[in-house]
Short mmCIF file of C-alpha atoms and ligand atoms in Angstrom, two decimals:
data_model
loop_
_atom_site.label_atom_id
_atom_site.label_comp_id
_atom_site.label_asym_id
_atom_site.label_seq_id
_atom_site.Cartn_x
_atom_site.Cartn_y
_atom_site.Cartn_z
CA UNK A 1 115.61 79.42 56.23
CA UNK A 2 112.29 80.68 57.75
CA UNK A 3 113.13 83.43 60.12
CA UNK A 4 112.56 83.80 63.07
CA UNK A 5 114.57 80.67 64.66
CA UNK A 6 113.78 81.99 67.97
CA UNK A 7 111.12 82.86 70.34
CA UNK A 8 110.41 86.41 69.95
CA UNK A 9 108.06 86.43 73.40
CA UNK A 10 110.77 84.82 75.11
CA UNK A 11 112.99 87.57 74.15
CA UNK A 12 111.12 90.40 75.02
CA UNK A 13 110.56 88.83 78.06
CA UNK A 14 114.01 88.67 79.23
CA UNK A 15 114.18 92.71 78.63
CA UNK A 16 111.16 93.28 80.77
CA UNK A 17 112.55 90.51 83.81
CA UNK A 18 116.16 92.18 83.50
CA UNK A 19 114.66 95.79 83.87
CA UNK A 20 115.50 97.18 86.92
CA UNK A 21 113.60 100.48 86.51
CA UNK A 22 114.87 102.62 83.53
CA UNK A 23 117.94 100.37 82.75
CA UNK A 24 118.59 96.69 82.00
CA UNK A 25 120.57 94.83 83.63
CA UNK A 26 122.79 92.34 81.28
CA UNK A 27 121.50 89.03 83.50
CA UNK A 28 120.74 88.84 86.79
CA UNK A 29 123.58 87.85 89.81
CA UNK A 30 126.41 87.91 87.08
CA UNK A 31 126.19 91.54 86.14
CA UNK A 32 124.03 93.09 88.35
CA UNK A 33 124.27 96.85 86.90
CA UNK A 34 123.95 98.95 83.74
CA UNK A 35 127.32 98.30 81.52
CA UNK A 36 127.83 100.44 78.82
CA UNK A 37 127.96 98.63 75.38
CA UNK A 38 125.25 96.37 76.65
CA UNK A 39 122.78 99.40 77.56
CA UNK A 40 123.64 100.71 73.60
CA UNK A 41 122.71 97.07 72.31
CA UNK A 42 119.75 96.41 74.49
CA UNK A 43 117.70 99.51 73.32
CA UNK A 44 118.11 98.27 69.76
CA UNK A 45 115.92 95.01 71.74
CA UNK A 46 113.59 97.87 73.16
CA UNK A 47 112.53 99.14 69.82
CA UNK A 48 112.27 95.81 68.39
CA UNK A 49 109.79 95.00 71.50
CA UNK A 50 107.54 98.25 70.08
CA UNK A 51 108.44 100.24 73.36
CA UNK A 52 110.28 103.26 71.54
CA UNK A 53 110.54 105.47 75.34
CA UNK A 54 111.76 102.93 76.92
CA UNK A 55 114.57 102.29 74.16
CA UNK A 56 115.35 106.07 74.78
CA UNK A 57 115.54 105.47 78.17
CA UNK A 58 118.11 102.84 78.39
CA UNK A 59 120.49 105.40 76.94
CA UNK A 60 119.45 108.43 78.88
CA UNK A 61 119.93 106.18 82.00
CA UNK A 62 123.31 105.11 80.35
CA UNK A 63 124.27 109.00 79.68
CA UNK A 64 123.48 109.44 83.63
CA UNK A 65 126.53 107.96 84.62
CA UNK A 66 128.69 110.47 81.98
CA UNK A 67 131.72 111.94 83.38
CA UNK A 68 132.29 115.80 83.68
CA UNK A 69 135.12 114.97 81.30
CA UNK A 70 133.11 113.50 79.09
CA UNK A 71 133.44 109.97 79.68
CA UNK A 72 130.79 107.30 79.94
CA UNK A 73 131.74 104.69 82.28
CA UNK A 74 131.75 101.14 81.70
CA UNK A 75 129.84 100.62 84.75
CA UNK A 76 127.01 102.43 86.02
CA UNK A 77 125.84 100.98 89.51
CA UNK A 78 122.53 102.44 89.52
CA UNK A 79 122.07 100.66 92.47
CA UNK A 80 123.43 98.22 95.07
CA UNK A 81 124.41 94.11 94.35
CA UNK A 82 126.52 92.06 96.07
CA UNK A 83 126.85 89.57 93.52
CA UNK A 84 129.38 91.78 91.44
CA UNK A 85 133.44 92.09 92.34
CA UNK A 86 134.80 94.61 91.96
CA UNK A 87 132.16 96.57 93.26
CA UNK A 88 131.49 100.64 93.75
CA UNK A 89 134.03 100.78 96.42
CA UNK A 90 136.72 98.89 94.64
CA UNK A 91 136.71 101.42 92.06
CA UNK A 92 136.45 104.22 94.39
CA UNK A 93 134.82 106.96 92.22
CA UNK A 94 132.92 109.79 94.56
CA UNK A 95 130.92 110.78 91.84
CA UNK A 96 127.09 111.28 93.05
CA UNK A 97 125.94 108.43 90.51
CA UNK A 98 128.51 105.56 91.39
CA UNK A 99 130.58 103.94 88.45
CA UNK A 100 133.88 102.53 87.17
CA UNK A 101 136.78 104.64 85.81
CA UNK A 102 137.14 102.61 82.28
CA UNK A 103 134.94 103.24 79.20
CA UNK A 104 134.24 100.73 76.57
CA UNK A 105 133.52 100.14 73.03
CA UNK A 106 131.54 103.61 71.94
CA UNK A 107 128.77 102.16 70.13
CA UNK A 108 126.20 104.42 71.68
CA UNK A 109 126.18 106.67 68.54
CA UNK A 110 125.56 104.45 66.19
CA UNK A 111 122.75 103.01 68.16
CA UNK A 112 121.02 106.97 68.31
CA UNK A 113 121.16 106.70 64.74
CA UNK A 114 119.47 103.56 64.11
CA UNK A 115 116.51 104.31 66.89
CA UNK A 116 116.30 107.93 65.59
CA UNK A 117 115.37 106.21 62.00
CA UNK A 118 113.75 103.18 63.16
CA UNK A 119 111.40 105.33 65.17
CA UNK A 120 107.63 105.75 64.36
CA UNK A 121 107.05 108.71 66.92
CA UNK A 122 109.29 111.40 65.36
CA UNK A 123 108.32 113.91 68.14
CA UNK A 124 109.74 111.84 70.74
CA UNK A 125 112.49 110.83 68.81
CA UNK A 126 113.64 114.39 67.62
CA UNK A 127 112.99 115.59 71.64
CA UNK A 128 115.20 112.32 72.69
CA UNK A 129 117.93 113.01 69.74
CA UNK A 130 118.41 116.71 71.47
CA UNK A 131 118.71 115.22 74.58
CA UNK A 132 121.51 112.88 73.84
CA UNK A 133 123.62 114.46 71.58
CA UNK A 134 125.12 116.70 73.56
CA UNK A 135 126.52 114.20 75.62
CA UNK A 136 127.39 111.38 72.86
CA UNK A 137 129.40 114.11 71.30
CA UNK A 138 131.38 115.18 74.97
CA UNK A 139 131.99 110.94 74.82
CA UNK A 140 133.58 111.24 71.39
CA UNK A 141 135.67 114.15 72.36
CA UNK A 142 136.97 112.71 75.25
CA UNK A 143 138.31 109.41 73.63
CA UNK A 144 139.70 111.62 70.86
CA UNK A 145 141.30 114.10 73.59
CA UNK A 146 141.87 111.97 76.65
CA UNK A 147 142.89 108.78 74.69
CA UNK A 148 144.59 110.53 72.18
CA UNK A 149 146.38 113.33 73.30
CA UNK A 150 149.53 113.08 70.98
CA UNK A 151 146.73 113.19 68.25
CA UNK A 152 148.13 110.23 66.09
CA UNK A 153 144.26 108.96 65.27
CA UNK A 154 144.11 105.89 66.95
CA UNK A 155 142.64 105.62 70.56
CA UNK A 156 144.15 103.58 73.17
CA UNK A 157 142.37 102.03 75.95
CA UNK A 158 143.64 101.31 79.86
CA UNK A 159 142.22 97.68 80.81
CA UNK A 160 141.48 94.44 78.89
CA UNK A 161 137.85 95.29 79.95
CA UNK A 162 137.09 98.90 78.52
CA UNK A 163 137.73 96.50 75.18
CA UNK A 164 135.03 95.09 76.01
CA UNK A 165 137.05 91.64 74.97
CA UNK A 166 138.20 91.02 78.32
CA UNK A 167 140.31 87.76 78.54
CA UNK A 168 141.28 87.93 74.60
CA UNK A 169 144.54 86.51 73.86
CA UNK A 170 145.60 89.85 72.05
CA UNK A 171 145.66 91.09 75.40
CA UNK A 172 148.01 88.11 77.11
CA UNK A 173 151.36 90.21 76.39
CA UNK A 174 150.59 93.78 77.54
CA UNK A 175 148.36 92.41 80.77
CA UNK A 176 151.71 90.25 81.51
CA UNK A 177 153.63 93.02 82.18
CA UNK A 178 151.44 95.05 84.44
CA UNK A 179 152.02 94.03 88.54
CA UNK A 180 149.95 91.76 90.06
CA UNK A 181 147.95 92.94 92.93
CA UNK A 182 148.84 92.72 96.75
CA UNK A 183 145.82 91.79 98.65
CA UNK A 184 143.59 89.18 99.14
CA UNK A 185 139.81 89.14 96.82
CA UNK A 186 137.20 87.16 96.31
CA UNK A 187 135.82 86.40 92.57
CA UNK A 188 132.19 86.41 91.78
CA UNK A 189 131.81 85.45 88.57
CA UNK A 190 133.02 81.83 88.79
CA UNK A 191 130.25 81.75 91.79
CA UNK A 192 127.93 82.08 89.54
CA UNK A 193 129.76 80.41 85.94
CA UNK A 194 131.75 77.56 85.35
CA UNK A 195 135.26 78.87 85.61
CA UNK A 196 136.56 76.97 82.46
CA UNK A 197 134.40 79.69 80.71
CA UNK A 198 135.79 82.59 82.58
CA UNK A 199 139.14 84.19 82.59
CA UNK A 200 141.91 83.17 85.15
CA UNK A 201 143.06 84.46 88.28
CA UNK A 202 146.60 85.00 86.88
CA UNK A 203 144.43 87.72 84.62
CA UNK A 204 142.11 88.75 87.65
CA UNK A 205 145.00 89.68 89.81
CA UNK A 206 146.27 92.43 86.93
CA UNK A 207 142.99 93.23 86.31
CA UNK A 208 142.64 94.86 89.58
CA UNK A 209 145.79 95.90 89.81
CA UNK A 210 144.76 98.24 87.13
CA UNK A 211 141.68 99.35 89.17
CA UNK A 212 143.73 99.82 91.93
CA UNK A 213 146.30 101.79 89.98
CA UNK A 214 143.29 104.24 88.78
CA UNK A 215 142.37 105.30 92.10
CA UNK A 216 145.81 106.12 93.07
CA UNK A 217 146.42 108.21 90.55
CA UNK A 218 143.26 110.36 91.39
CA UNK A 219 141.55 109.41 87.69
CA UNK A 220 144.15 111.91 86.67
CA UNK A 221 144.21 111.51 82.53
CA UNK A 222 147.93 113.28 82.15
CA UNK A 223 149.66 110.65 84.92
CA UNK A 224 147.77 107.74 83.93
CA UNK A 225 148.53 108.42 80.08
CA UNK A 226 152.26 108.98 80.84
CA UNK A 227 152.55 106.17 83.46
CA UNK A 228 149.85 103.28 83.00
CA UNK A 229 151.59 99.90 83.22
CA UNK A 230 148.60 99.04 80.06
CA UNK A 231 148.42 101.19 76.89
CA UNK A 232 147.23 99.48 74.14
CA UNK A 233 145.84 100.42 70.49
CA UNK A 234 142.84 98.79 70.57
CA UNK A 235 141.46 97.73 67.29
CA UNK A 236 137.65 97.03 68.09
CA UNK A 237 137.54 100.33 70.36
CA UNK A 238 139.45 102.53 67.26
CA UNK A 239 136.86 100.66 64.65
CA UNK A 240 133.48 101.21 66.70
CA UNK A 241 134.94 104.57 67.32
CA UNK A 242 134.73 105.48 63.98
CA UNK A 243 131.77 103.98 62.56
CA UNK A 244 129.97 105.98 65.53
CA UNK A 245 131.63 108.92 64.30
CA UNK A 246 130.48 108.88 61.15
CA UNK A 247 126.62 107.89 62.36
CA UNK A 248 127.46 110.92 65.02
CA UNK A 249 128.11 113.25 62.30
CA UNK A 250 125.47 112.56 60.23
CA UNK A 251 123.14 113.12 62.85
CA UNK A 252 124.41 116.54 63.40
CA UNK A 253 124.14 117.85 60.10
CA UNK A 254 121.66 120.47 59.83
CA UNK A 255 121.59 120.46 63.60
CA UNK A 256 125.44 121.56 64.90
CA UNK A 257 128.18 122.32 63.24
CA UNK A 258 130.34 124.14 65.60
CA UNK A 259 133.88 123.60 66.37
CA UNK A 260 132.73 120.19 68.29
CA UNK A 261 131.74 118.77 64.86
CA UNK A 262 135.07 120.09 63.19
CA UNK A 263 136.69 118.47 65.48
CA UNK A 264 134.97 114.92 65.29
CA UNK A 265 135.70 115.40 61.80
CA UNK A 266 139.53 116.01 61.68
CA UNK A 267 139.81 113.01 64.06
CA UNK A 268 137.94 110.75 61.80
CA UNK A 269 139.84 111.77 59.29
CA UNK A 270 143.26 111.34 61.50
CA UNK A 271 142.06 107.65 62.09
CA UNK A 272 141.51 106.96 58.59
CA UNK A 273 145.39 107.86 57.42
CA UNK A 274 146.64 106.26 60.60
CA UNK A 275 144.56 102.64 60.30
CA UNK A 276 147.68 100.71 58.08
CA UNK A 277 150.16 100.90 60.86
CA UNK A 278 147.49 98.33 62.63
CA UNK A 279 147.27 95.81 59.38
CA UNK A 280 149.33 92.96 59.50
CA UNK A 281 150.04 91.11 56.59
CA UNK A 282 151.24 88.36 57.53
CA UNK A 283 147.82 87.92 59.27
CA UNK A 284 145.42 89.31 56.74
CA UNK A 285 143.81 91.20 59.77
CA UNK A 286 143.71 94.31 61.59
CA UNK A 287 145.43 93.96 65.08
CA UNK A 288 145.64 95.87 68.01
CA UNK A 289 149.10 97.64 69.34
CA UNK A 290 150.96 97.92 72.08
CA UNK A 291 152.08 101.36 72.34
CA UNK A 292 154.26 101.14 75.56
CA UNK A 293 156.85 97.98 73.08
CA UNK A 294 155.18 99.83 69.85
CA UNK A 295 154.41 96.15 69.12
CA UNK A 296 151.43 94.96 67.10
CA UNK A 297 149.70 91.91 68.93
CA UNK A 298 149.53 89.42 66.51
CA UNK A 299 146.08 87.80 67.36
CA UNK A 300 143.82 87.11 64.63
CA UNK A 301 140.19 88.16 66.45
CA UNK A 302 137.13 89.17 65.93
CA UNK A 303 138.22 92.54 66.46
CA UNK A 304 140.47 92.87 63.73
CA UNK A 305 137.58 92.66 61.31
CA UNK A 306 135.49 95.21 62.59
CA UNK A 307 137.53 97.79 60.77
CA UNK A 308 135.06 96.99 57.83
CA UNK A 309 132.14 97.96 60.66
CA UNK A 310 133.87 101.46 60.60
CA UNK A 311 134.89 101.31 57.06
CA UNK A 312 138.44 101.75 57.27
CA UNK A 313 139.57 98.71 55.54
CA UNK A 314 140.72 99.35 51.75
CA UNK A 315 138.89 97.18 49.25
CA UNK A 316 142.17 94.66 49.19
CA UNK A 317 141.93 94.68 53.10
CA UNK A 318 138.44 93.99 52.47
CA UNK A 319 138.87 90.97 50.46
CA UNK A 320 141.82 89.47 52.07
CA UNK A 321 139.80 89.18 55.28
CA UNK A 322 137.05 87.86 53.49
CA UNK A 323 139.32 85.19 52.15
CA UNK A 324 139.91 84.23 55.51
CA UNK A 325 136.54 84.06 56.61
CA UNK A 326 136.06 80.93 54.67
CA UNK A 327 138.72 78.82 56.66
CA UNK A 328 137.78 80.86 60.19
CA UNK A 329 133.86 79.68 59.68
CA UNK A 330 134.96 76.47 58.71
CA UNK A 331 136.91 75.24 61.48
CA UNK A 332 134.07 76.85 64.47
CA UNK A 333 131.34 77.19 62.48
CA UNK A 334 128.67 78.66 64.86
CA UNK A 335 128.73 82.16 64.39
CA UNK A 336 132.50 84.35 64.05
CA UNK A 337 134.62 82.45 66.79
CA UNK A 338 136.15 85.61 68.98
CA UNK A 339 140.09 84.23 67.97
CA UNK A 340 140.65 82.26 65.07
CA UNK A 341 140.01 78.50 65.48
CA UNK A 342 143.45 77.66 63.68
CA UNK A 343 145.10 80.00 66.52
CA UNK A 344 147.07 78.32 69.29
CA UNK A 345 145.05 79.65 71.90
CA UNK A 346 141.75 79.68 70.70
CA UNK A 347 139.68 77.80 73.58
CA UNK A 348 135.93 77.59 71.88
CA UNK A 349 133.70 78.03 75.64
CA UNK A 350 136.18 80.74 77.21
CA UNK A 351 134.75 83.79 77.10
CA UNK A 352 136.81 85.90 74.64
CA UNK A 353 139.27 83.53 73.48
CA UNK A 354 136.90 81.51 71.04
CA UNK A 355 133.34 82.17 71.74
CA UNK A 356 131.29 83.31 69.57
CA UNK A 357 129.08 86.86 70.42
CA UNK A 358 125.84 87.76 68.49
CA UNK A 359 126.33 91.77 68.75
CA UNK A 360 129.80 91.31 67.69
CA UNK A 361 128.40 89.18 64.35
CA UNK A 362 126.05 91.81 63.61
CA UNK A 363 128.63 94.86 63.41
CA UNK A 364 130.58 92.28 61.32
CA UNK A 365 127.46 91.61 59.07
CA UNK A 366 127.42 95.45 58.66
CA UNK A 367 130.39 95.56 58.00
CA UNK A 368 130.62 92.86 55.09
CA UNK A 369 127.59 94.55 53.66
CA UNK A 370 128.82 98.35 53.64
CA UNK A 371 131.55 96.34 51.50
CA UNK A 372 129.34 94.74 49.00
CA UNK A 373 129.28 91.30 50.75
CA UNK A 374 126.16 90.34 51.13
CA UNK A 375 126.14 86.70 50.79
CA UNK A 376 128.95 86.60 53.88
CA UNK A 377 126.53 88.67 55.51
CA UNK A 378 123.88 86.35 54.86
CA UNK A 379 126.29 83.95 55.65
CA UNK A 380 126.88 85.60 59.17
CA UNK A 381 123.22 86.18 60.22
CA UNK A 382 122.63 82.31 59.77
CA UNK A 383 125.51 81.12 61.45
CA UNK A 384 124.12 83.52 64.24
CA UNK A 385 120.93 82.19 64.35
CA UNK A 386 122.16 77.89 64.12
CA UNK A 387 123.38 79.37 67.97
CA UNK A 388 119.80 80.24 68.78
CA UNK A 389 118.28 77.33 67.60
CA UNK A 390 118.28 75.79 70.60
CA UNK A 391 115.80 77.85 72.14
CA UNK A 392 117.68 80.09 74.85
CA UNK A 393 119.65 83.53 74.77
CA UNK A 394 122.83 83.08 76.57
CA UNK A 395 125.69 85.62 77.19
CA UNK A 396 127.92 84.01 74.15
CA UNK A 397 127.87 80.49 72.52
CA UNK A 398 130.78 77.77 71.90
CA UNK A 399 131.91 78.21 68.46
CA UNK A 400 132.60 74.69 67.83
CA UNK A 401 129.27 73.23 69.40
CA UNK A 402 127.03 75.56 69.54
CA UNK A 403 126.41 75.22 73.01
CA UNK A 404 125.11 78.40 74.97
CA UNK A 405 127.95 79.81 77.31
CA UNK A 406 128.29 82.11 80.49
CA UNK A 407 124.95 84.06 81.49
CA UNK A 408 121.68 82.72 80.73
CA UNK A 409 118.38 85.04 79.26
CA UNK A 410 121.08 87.31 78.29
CA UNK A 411 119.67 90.88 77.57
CA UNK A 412 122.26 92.00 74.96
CA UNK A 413 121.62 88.33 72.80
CA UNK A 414 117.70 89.03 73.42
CA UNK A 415 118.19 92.40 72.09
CA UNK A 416 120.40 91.53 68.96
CA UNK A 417 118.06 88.39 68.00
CA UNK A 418 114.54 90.70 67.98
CA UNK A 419 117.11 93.57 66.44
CA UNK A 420 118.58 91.65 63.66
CA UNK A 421 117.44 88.39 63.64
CA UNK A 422 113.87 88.51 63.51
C1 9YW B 501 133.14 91.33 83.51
C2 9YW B 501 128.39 92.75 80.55
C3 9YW B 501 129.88 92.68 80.28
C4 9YW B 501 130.22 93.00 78.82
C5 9YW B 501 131.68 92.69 78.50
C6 9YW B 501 132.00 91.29 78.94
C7 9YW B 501 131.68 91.12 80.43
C8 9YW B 501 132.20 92.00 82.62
O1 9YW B 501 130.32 91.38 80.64
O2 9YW B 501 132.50 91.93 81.22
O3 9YW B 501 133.01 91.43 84.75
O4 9YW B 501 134.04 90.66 83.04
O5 9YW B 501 133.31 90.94 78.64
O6 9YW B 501 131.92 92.88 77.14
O7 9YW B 501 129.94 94.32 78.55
O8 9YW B 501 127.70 91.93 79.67
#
């Protein structure tokens, strides 16, 4: 196939008509501020578009929003939309640069890494690389600490939305046993999507309860470890987690080695001996766990191969979900559906249940090739790129059809495409 399959103009013109000044917003009206993974993603798209300080920017402005703890917010509402619920105030954070009090998946690291190399200006990049890594480290020591405190190597995360996966089924049995919540809202998204692609208000109504239930508890990490209603091991979280880790590391060698690097080392290395209680067999797949049942949630997704993203798999955990690749591609075979299309609730348009997500397919492709698969690799790109063929970069694509889904001139599918697909 003659690459590339898309308009690479087109692309880097949904960057520049999504910038909002030093950030990028993931599409207009939908998502009107900076979001985390996104910003990580998007200056890959920045680089690709030849404008290395603005790449550097996207993350600085990202890094902005960090926690004194540590944390980087999912959110960072730069400034004000009223096209987003839940808003600034819903969250309730006083912090002088207004966010969320989630995370999500830490892929900021691994993004450094890969503009720190790609870059031609090595001044700039070795000026931006001190800038940043003081804080990307502070991020990986507060998952490791605040998300870990028992120190048993794998992560847990708070809300089906710090997984970045919001509505995936894996998440169905946890999120049915947190409360609903007991006042009246108004949606936004299904303003501005159809609402068959968009999760359901049965899920909406926990998902706030959890915001609510943040607030209460002051953003207090002990009481909302020992008494969140959602605690889940979260597979795609522990697995970006650690390929970051090791692109963090290697970044900091010959630079810092201190007890902060010591640290992100024993934890790596704590994730690695931990990583079998979360394979299931009977699946072939990694899975996530709930740790209040001690359950693993058997969902076949998307996330449960990313483990070969952060190389944790073992070669036989390798191949096994490489068997099942064949079957998975088969049955939605534009790009790697989000749940497996022989699952009983894999729905190919709704959002995480089915969908497929270019980003996601690239950390996959990584994956399979840091495990001597290149031809699935191969294999993955093109898939990828049969959902850009017709011409447009939306938020996620159906995995049966095709057909673009959710957002239109999506930043994050702009980004990947001039990234990885060019
Ligand atoms: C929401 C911005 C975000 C992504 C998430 C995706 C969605 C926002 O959009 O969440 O309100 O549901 O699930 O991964 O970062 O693109």
């Amino acid at each position: 196939m003659n690459r590339p399959v898309f308009d690479i103009e087109h692309a880097k013109r949904i960057l520049r008509d999504n910038d909002l000044g030093g950030y990028t917003v993931p599409t207009k009206g939908l998502y009107p501020f900076q979001w985390n993974w996104d910003a990580a993603i998007t200056a890959l798209g920045w680089m690709e578009a030849g404008d290395e300080p603005r790449a550097w920017l996207e993350l600085e402005m990202l890094l902005k929003g960090q926690w004194d703890n540590g944390m980087v917010p999912h959110i960072i509402f730069h400034g004000e939309a009223d096209t987003y619920f839940p808003g600034p105030e819903v969250w309730g954070v006083e912090n002088a640069v207004k966010t969320s009090a989630i995370s999500q998946p830490p892929v900021l690291a691994t993004v450094v890494r890969i503009l720190f190399e790609q870059s031609k200006d090595r001044a700039l990049a070795e000026q931006k690389l001190a800038a940043l890594l003081p804080g990307t480290i502070a991020c990986h020591l507060w998952w490791y600490r605040e998300r870990d405190p028992e120190n048993t190597g794998l992560v847990c995360s708070y809300h089906p939305w710090e997984s970045g996966m919001d509505n995936s089924p894996a998440w169905d049995h946890p999120l049915s046993a947190v409360p609903t919540v007991d006042w009246e809202y108004t949606r936004r998204d299904t303003g501005h999507v159809d609402a068959a692609e968009r999760p359901h208000k049965h899920q909406y109504d926990r998902y706030i309860y959890l915001v609510d239930f943040f607030k209460r508890n002051r953003f207090d990490s002990d009481a909302i470890y020992k008494s969140c209603p959602y605690r889940v091991q979260d597979i795609g979280i522990i697995a970006i987690l650690q390929r970051a880790n090791t692109d963090l590391l290697a970044l900091c060698q010959s630079r810092i080695d201190d007890d902060s690097t010591r640290s992100l080392q024993a934890s790596s290395a704590r994730t690695a001996a931990a990583i079998n209680e979360l394979w299931s067999d009977e699946l072939s797949c990694f899975v996530s766990r709930d740790t209040l049942t001690g359950q693993q949630l058997k969902t076949i997704s998307c996330a449960g191969v990313l483990p070969l993203f952060g190389e944790l798999a073992s070669p036989a955990q390798a191949s096994a979900i490489n068997e099942s690749l064949d079957r998975w591609i088969d049955g939605a075979p534009f790009g790697l559906a989000s749940t497996h299309p022989d699952s009983e609730t894999f729905e190919p348009q709704r959002y995480w249940r089915g969908p497929s997500w270019l980003h996601i397919n690239w950390m996959i492709a990584l994956g399979l090739e840091a495990y001597q698969m290149p031809e699935r690799a191969e294999q993955l790109k093109q898939v990828s790129e049969a959902c850009l063929e017709n011409g447009d970069f939306w938020e996620y694509y159906n995995s049966v059809t095709g057909e673009g889904c959710g957002g239109g001139e999506f930043s994050w599918t702009a980004a990947i495409a001039l990234h990885w697909l060019k």
